[in-house]
mmCIF file of C-alpha atoms in Angstrom:
data_model
loop_
_atom_site.group_PDB
_atom_site.id
_atom_site.type_symbol
_atom_site.label_atom_id
_atom_site.label_comp_id
_atom_site.label_asym_id
_atom_site.label_seq_id
_atom_site.Cartn_x
_atom_site.Cartn_y
_atom_site.Cartn_z
ATOM 1 C CA UNK Y 1 -32.076 -83.252 15.158
ATOM 2 C CA UNK Y 2 -29.445 -81.847 12.692
ATOM 3 C CA UNK Y 3 -31.544 -81.220 9.364
ATOM 4 C CA UNK Y 4 -30.580 -80.252 5.831
ATOM 5 C CA UNK Y 5 -32.918 -80.623 2.523
ATOM 6 C CA UNK Y 6 -33.886 -84.073 2.385
ATOM 7 C CA UNK Y 7 -32.051 -85.554 5.080
ATOM 8 C CA UNK Y 8 -32.025 -85.651 9.089
ATOM 9 C CA UNK Y 9 -29.667 -86.918 11.585
ATOM 10 C CA UNK Y 10 -31.679 -87.932 14.562
ATOM 11 C CA UNK Y 11 -29.638 -88.330 18.213
ATOM 12 C CA UNK Y 12 -30.780 -89.031 21.506
ATOM 13 C CA UNK Y 13 -28.996 -89.733 24.853
ATOM 14 C CA UNK Y 14 -28.821 -93.437 25.814
ATOM 15 C CA UNK Y 15 -29.423 -94.045 29.408
ATOM 16 C CA UNK Y 16 -28.438 -97.543 29.538
ATOM 17 C CA UNK Y 17 -25.835 -99.913 27.623
ATOM 18 C CA UNK Y 18 -27.880 -100.215 24.355
ATOM 19 C CA UNK Y 19 -25.865 -100.120 21.161
ATOM 20 C CA UNK Y 20 -28.958 -100.451 18.896
ATOM 21 C CA UNK Y 21 -32.331 -98.802 18.703
ATOM 22 C CA UNK Y 22 -35.352 -98.446 16.647
ATOM 23 C CA UNK Y 23 -36.300 -95.146 15.306
ATOM 24 C CA UNK Y 24 -40.026 -94.338 13.961
ATOM 25 C CA UNK Y 25 -40.617 -91.162 11.909
ATOM 26 C CA UNK Y 26 -43.635 -89.492 9.976
ATOM 27 C CA UNK Y 27 -44.994 -86.514 9.080
ATOM 28 C CA UNK Y 28 -45.752 -84.139 12.449
ATOM 29 C CA UNK Y 29 -48.913 -85.428 14.505
ATOM 30 C CA UNK Y 30 -48.733 -88.871 13.025
ATOM 31 C CA UNK Y 31 -50.061 -91.461 15.340
ATOM 32 C CA UNK Y 32 -47.222 -93.831 16.606
ATOM 33 C CA UNK Y 33 -47.095 -97.457 15.335
ATOM 34 C CA UNK Y 34 -48.062 -95.805 11.720
ATOM 35 C CA UNK Y 35 -44.644 -94.094 10.708
ATOM 36 C CA UNK Y 36 -41.394 -95.461 9.161
ATOM 37 C CA UNK Y 37 -39.597 -97.890 11.259
ATOM 38 C CA UNK Y 38 -35.698 -97.608 10.937
ATOM 39 C CA UNK Y 39 -33.510 -99.823 12.679
ATOM 40 C CA UNK Y 40 -30.248 -97.979 13.985
ATOM 41 C CA UNK Y 41 -27.076 -99.173 15.064
ATOM 42 C CA UNK Y 42 -25.198 -95.728 15.478
ATOM 43 C CA UNK Y 43 -26.413 -92.626 17.209
ATOM 44 C CA UNK Y 44 -27.126 -90.327 15.554
ATOM 45 C CA UNK Y 45 -29.249 -92.229 12.642
ATOM 46 C CA UNK Y 46 -29.225 -90.689 9.121
ATOM 47 C CA UNK Y 47 -32.774 -90.639 7.785
ATOM 48 C CA UNK Y 48 -33.004 -89.667 4.090
ATOM 49 C CA UNK Y 49 -35.602 -89.133 1.627
ATOM 50 C CA UNK Y 50 -37.427 -86.457 3.404
ATOM 51 C CA UNK Y 51 -39.442 -83.518 2.027
ATOM 52 C CA UNK Y 52 -37.716 -80.018 2.197
ATOM 53 C CA UNK Y 53 -39.740 -77.448 4.540
ATOM 54 C CA UNK Y 54 -41.595 -80.201 6.193
ATOM 55 C CA UNK Y 55 -42.141 -81.012 9.943
ATOM 56 C CA UNK Y 56 -41.860 -84.603 11.360
ATOM 57 C CA UNK Y 57 -42.092 -86.514 14.402
ATOM 58 C CA UNK Y 58 -39.741 -89.322 15.596
ATOM 59 C CA UNK Y 59 -40.006 -91.840 18.505
ATOM 60 C CA UNK Y 60 -36.940 -93.869 19.694
ATOM 61 C CA UNK Y 61 -36.460 -97.163 21.777
ATOM 62 C CA UNK Y 62 -33.545 -98.957 22.936
ATOM 63 C CA UNK Y 63 -33.022 -102.801 21.908
ATOM 64 C CA UNK Y 64 -31.929 -104.389 24.705
ATOM 65 C CA UNK Y 65 -31.151 -108.058 23.292
ATOM 66 C CA UNK Y 66 -32.803 -111.165 23.959
ATOM 67 C CA UNK Y 67 -35.972 -109.866 22.030
ATOM 68 C CA UNK Y 68 -36.539 -107.393 24.800
ATOM 69 C CA UNK Y 69 -36.759 -103.410 24.246
ATOM 70 C CA UNK Y 70 -37.400 -100.135 26.192
ATOM 71 C CA UNK Y 71 -40.832 -97.946 25.835
ATOM 72 C CA UNK Y 72 -41.007 -95.878 23.074
ATOM 73 C CA UNK Y 73 -39.906 -92.539 23.934
ATOM 74 C CA UNK Y 74 -41.460 -89.233 21.888
ATOM 75 C CA UNK Y 75 -42.495 -87.591 19.745
ATOM 76 C CA UNK Y 76 -39.661 -85.388 19.097
ATOM 77 C CA UNK Y 77 -40.488 -82.832 16.383
ATOM 78 C CA UNK Y 78 -37.827 -81.826 13.917
ATOM 79 C CA UNK Y 79 -38.140 -79.855 10.475
ATOM 80 C CA UNK Y 80 -36.158 -80.152 7.405
ATOM 81 C CA UNK Y 81 -34.750 -76.681 6.107
ATOM 82 C CA UNK Y 82 -34.153 -75.342 2.553
ATOM 83 C CA UNK Y 83 -31.039 -77.091 1.554
ATOM 84 C CA UNK Y 84 -30.995 -74.641 -1.498
ATOM 85 C CA UNK Y 85 -30.939 -70.822 -0.555
ATOM 86 C CA UNK Y 86 -33.072 -68.286 -1.915
ATOM 87 C CA UNK Y 87 -31.431 -65.635 -4.013
ATOM 88 C CA UNK Y 88 -31.600 -61.974 -2.661
ATOM 89 C CA UNK Y 89 -31.220 -58.351 -3.360
ATOM 90 C CA UNK Y 90 -33.050 -58.427 -6.723
ATOM 91 C CA UNK Y 91 -32.270 -55.211 -9.159
ATOM 92 C CA UNK Y 92 -33.096 -54.218 -12.640
ATOM 93 C CA UNK Y 93 -31.345 -51.988 -15.114
ATOM 94 C CA UNK Y 94 -34.198 -51.027 -17.708
ATOM 95 C CA UNK Y 95 -33.918 -49.922 -21.198
ATOM 96 C CA UNK Y 96 -36.577 -49.078 -23.859
ATOM 97 C CA UNK Y 97 -37.030 -52.898 -25.251
ATOM 98 C CA UNK Y 98 -34.661 -54.797 -22.585
ATOM 99 C CA UNK Y 99 -33.703 -55.186 -19.163
ATOM 100 C CA UNK Y 100 -30.705 -56.412 -17.242
ATOM 101 C CA UNK Y 101 -32.086 -58.503 -14.236
ATOM 102 C CA UNK Y 102 -29.491 -59.345 -11.466
ATOM 103 C CA UNK Y 103 -29.588 -60.899 -7.996
ATOM 104 C CA UNK Y 104 -27.446 -62.081 -5.380
ATOM 105 C CA UNK Y 105 -26.680 -65.466 -5.064
ATOM 106 C CA UNK Y 106 -26.845 -66.993 -1.352
ATOM 107 C CA UNK Y 107 -25.404 -70.356 -1.882
ATOM 108 C CA UNK Y 108 -23.331 -72.285 -4.557
ATOM 109 C CA UNK Y 109 -26.119 -72.356 -7.519
ATOM 110 C CA UNK Y 110 -24.803 -71.670 -11.060
ATOM 111 C CA UNK Y 111 -28.488 -71.964 -12.508
ATOM 112 C CA UNK Y 112 -31.629 -69.848 -11.649
ATOM 113 C CA UNK Y 113 -35.403 -70.182 -12.786
ATOM 114 C CA UNK Y 114 -36.315 -66.565 -13.849
ATOM 115 C CA UNK Y 115 -40.146 -65.599 -14.562
ATOM 116 C CA UNK Y 116 -41.433 -62.287 -15.693
ATOM 117 C CA UNK Y 117 -44.308 -60.645 -16.960
ATOM 118 C CA UNK Y 118 -46.287 -57.304 -17.026
ATOM 119 C CA UNK Y 119 -47.286 -56.171 -13.641
ATOM 120 C CA UNK Y 120 -49.753 -58.191 -12.019
ATOM 121 C CA UNK Y 121 -48.945 -61.580 -13.970
ATOM 122 C CA UNK Y 122 -49.980 -64.684 -11.777
ATOM 123 C CA UNK Y 123 -46.708 -66.791 -11.173
ATOM 124 C CA UNK Y 124 -46.546 -69.784 -13.535
ATOM 125 C CA UNK Y 125 -48.260 -67.765 -16.251
ATOM 126 C CA UNK Y 126 -45.150 -65.496 -17.131
ATOM 127 C CA UNK Y 127 -42.536 -66.015 -19.475
ATOM 128 C CA UNK Y 128 -40.198 -68.325 -17.574
ATOM 129 C CA UNK Y 129 -36.730 -69.979 -18.464
ATOM 130 C CA UNK Y 130 -33.796 -71.630 -16.795
ATOM 131 C CA UNK Y 131 -30.560 -69.620 -17.203
ATOM 132 C CA UNK Y 132 -26.992 -69.537 -16.142
ATOM 133 C CA UNK Y 133 -26.448 -66.041 -16.498
ATOM 134 C CA UNK Y 134 -26.392 -63.246 -13.585
ATOM 135 C CA UNK Y 135 -27.023 -60.680 -14.737
ATOM 136 C CA UNK Y 136 -29.605 -61.798 -17.292
ATOM 137 C CA UNK Y 137 -30.467 -59.574 -20.185
ATOM 138 C CA UNK Y 138 -33.991 -60.105 -21.410
ATOM 139 C CA UNK Y 139 -35.453 -58.401 -24.642
ATOM 140 C CA UNK Y 140 -38.438 -58.239 -26.583
ATOM 141 C CA UNK Y 141 -40.021 -56.116 -24.085
ATOM 142 C CA UNK Y 142 -42.531 -52.813 -24.644
ATOM 143 C CA UNK Y 143 -41.631 -49.395 -24.283
ATOM 144 C CA UNK Y 144 -42.997 -47.450 -21.134
ATOM 145 C CA UNK Y 145 -44.436 -51.005 -19.592
ATOM 146 C CA UNK Y 146 -44.056 -51.904 -16.237
ATOM 147 C CA UNK Y 147 -42.774 -55.320 -15.466
ATOM 148 C CA UNK Y 148 -42.106 -57.786 -12.789
ATOM 149 C CA UNK Y 149 -39.664 -60.662 -12.028
ATOM 150 C CA UNK Y 150 -39.323 -63.658 -9.677
ATOM 151 C CA UNK Y 151 -36.071 -65.695 -9.468
ATOM 152 C CA UNK Y 152 -35.091 -69.060 -7.521
ATOM 153 C CA UNK Y 153 -31.889 -71.014 -7.115
ATOM 154 C CA UNK Y 154 -31.356 -74.222 -9.178
ATOM 155 C CA UNK Y 155 -29.009 -76.244 -6.981
ATOM 156 C CA UNK Y 156 -29.735 -79.367 -8.417
ATOM 157 C CA UNK Y 157 -32.183 -82.209 -9.742
ATOM 158 C CA UNK Y 158 -35.217 -81.906 -7.567
ATOM 159 C CA UNK Y 159 -33.781 -78.878 -5.355
ATOM 160 C CA UNK Y 160 -34.691 -75.342 -6.000
ATOM 161 C CA UNK Y 161 -35.080 -72.405 -3.560
ATOM 162 C CA UNK Y 162 -38.149 -70.674 -2.805
ATOM 163 C CA UNK Y 163 -39.250 -68.174 -5.278
ATOM 164 C CA UNK Y 164 -38.095 -64.633 -4.556
ATOM 165 C CA UNK Y 165 -39.932 -61.515 -5.959
ATOM 166 C CA UNK Y 166 -41.828 -59.572 -7.383
ATOM 167 C CA UNK Y 167 -39.256 -56.833 -8.200
ATOM 168 C CA UNK Y 168 -41.114 -54.414 -10.477
ATOM 169 C CA UNK Y 169 -39.500 -52.233 -13.126
ATOM 170 C CA UNK Y 170 -40.597 -49.970 -15.834
ATOM 171 C CA UNK Y 171 -38.879 -50.061 -19.255
ATOM 172 C CA UNK Y 172 -37.862 -46.534 -20.945
ATOM 173 C CA UNK Y 173 -40.038 -44.678 -23.273
ATOM 174 C CA UNK Y 174 -39.139 -44.676 -27.282
ATOM 175 C CA UNK Y 175 -38.630 -40.914 -27.173
ATOM 176 C CA UNK Y 176 -37.776 -39.860 -23.721
ATOM 177 C CA UNK Y 177 -38.209 -36.409 -22.467
ATOM 178 C CA UNK Y 178 -35.592 -34.134 -21.567
ATOM 179 C CA UNK Y 179 -34.266 -33.847 -18.127
ATOM 180 C CA UNK Y 180 -32.027 -31.801 -15.906
ATOM 181 C CA UNK Y 181 -33.276 -28.512 -17.717
ATOM 182 C CA UNK Y 182 -31.696 -25.440 -16.668
ATOM 183 C CA UNK Y 183 -31.035 -22.106 -18.043
ATOM 184 C CA UNK Y 184 -28.497 -19.547 -18.341
ATOM 185 C CA UNK Y 185 -30.008 -16.120 -18.444
ATOM 186 C CA UNK Y 186 -27.646 -13.355 -19.388
ATOM 187 C CA UNK Y 187 -28.357 -9.564 -19.273
ATOM 188 C CA UNK Y 188 -28.038 -7.708 -22.743
#
């Protein structure tokens, strides 16, 4: 079976001369006879309306004409895949009261859902928005505070990737300490 997101192309090898078949499918482990029955005039047959990242079983039988059919063969198991690839390589450039968040887009998404909050926030309870900018500048942060962010691609209506993250970062202090101290001592 070839799968992508919400659809699958189911194929089999016809042992006789049948040109039509019946395909029955359902969630993995379902009882044959209780699934969704699809008449198939092609091999492979396309099945749509599936749930992403879900395992299914299917059975097939040949329609031999004159009302006779072969025995059901199966189950054959397949799983749908994520149609919308997740971003990767989350990075951040923090400043005192803001940060530039960025990621690598691994598909063709031009919109993303970003959620952030202070370290340890529960996903779903942070500050979230759907954005079209990458990198994304977020403002209104507190100085010297550690935050986390998550991101997922929004490839279309009802088609989003899995969440990626958290990526942690700490904003800069309001009065940074000097760094790279050195001295140049000369003898008098």
